[in-house]
CSV table of C-alpha atoms in Angstrom, one decimal:
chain,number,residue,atom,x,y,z
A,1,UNK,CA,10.8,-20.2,-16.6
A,2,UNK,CA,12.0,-16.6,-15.5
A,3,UNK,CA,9.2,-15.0,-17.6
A,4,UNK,CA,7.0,-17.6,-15.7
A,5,UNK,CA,8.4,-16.5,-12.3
A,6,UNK,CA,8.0,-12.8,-13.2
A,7,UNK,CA,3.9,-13.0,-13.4
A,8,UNK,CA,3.8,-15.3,-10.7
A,9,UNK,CA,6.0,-12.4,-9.0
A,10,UNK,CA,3.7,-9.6,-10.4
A,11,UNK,CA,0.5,-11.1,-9.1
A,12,UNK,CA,1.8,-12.0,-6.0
A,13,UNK,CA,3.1,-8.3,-5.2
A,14,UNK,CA,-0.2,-6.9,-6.5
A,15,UNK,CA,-2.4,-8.8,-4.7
A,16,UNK,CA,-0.2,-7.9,-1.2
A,17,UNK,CA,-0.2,-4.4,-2.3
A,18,UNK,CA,-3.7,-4.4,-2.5
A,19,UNK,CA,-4.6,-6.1,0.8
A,20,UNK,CA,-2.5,-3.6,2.3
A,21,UNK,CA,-3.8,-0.8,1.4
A,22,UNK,CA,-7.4,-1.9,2.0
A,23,UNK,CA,-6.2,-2.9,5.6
A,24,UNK,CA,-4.8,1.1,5.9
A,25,UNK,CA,-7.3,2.4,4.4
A,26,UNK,CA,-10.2,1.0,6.6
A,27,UNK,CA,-7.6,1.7,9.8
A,28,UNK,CA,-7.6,5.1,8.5
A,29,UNK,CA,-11.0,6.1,8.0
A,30,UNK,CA,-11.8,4.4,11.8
A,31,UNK,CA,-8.7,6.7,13.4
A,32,UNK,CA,-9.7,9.6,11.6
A,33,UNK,CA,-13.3,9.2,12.8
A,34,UNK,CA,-12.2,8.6,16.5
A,35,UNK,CA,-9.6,11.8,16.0
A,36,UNK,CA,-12.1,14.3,14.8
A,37,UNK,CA,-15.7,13.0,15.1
A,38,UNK,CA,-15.9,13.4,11.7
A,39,UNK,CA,-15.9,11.1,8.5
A,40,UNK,CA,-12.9,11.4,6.5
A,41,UNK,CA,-13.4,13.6,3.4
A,42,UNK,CA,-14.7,12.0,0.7
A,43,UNK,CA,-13.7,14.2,-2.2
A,44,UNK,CA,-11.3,16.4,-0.5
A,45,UNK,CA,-11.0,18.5,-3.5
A,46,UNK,CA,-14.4,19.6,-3.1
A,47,UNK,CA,-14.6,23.2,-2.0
A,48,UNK,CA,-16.7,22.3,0.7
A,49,UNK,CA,-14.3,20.5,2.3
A,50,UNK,CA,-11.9,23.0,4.3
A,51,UNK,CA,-8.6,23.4,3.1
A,52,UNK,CA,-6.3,22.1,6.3
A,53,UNK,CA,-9.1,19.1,6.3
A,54,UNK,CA,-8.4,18.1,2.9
A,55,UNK,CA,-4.6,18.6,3.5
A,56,UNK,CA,-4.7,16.4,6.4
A,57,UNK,CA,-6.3,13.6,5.3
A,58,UNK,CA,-4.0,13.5,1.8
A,59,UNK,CA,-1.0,14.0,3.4
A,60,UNK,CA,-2.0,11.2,6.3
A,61,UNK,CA,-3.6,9.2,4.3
A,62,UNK,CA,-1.0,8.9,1.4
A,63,UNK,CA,1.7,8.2,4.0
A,64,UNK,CA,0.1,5.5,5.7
A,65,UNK,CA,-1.7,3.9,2.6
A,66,UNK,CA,2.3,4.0,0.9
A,67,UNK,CA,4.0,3.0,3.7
A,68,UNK,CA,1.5,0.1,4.2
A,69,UNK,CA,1.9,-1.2,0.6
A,70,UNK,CA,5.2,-1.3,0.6
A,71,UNK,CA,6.0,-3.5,3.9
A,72,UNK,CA,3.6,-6.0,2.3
A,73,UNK,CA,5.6,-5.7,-0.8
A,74,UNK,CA,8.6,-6.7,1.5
A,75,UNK,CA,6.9,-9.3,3.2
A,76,UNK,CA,5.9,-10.8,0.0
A,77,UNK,CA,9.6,-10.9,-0.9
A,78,UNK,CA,10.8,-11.9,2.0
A,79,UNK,CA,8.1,-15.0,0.9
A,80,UNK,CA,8.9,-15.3,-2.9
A,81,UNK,CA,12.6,-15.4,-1.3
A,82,UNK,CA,11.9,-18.2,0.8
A,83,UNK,CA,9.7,-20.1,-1.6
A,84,UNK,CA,12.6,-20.0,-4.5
A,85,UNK,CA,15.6,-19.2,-2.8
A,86,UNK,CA,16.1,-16.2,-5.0
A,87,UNK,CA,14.5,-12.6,-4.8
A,88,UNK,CA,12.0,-11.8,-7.0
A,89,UNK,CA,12.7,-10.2,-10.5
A,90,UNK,CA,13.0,-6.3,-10.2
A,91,UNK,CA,14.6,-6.7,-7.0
A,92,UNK,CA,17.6,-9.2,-8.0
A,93,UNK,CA,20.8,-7.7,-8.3
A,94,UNK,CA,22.4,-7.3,-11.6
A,95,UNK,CA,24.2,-10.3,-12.4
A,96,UNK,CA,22.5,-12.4,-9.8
């Protein structure tokens, strides 16, 4: 049962994780054309891309696209928790 409630965990998180950070990403590349006029870089290692661009858009981009995956990873716990009455594997404490 535990290894059971593991995968069911595992998809579960994925699949929030992902949704999220299709959500931020899509948000993203709309704010970032309403900030600058511009589409976000596609390749921002690409040496046509300038510098301070491409170090915008990774350093924005990974925040909000991190910081989006892991409140649905909450909320999906915060779900799993209510759903079983436990937390989900990984997040138990030890002993619990």
């Amino acid at each position: 049962m535990a290894n059971d409630s593991s995968k069911v965990w595992s998809a579960f998180s994925l699949v929030a994780a992902l949704g999220a950070a299709a959500v931020a990403k899509k948000g993203l590349d709309t704010g970032w054309r309403a900030a600058t006029g511009k589409q976000p870089p596609a390749n921002p290692a690409d040496p046509d891309v300038d510098v301070w661009e491409a170090v915008a858009w990774a350093a924005v981009s990974g925040t909000l696209v991190a910081l989006a995956k892991m409140l649905a990873q909450r909320r999906a716990a915060g779900y799993y928790l209510k759903s079983t009455g436990q937390l989900p594997p990984g997040l138990r404490k030890d002993g619990a």
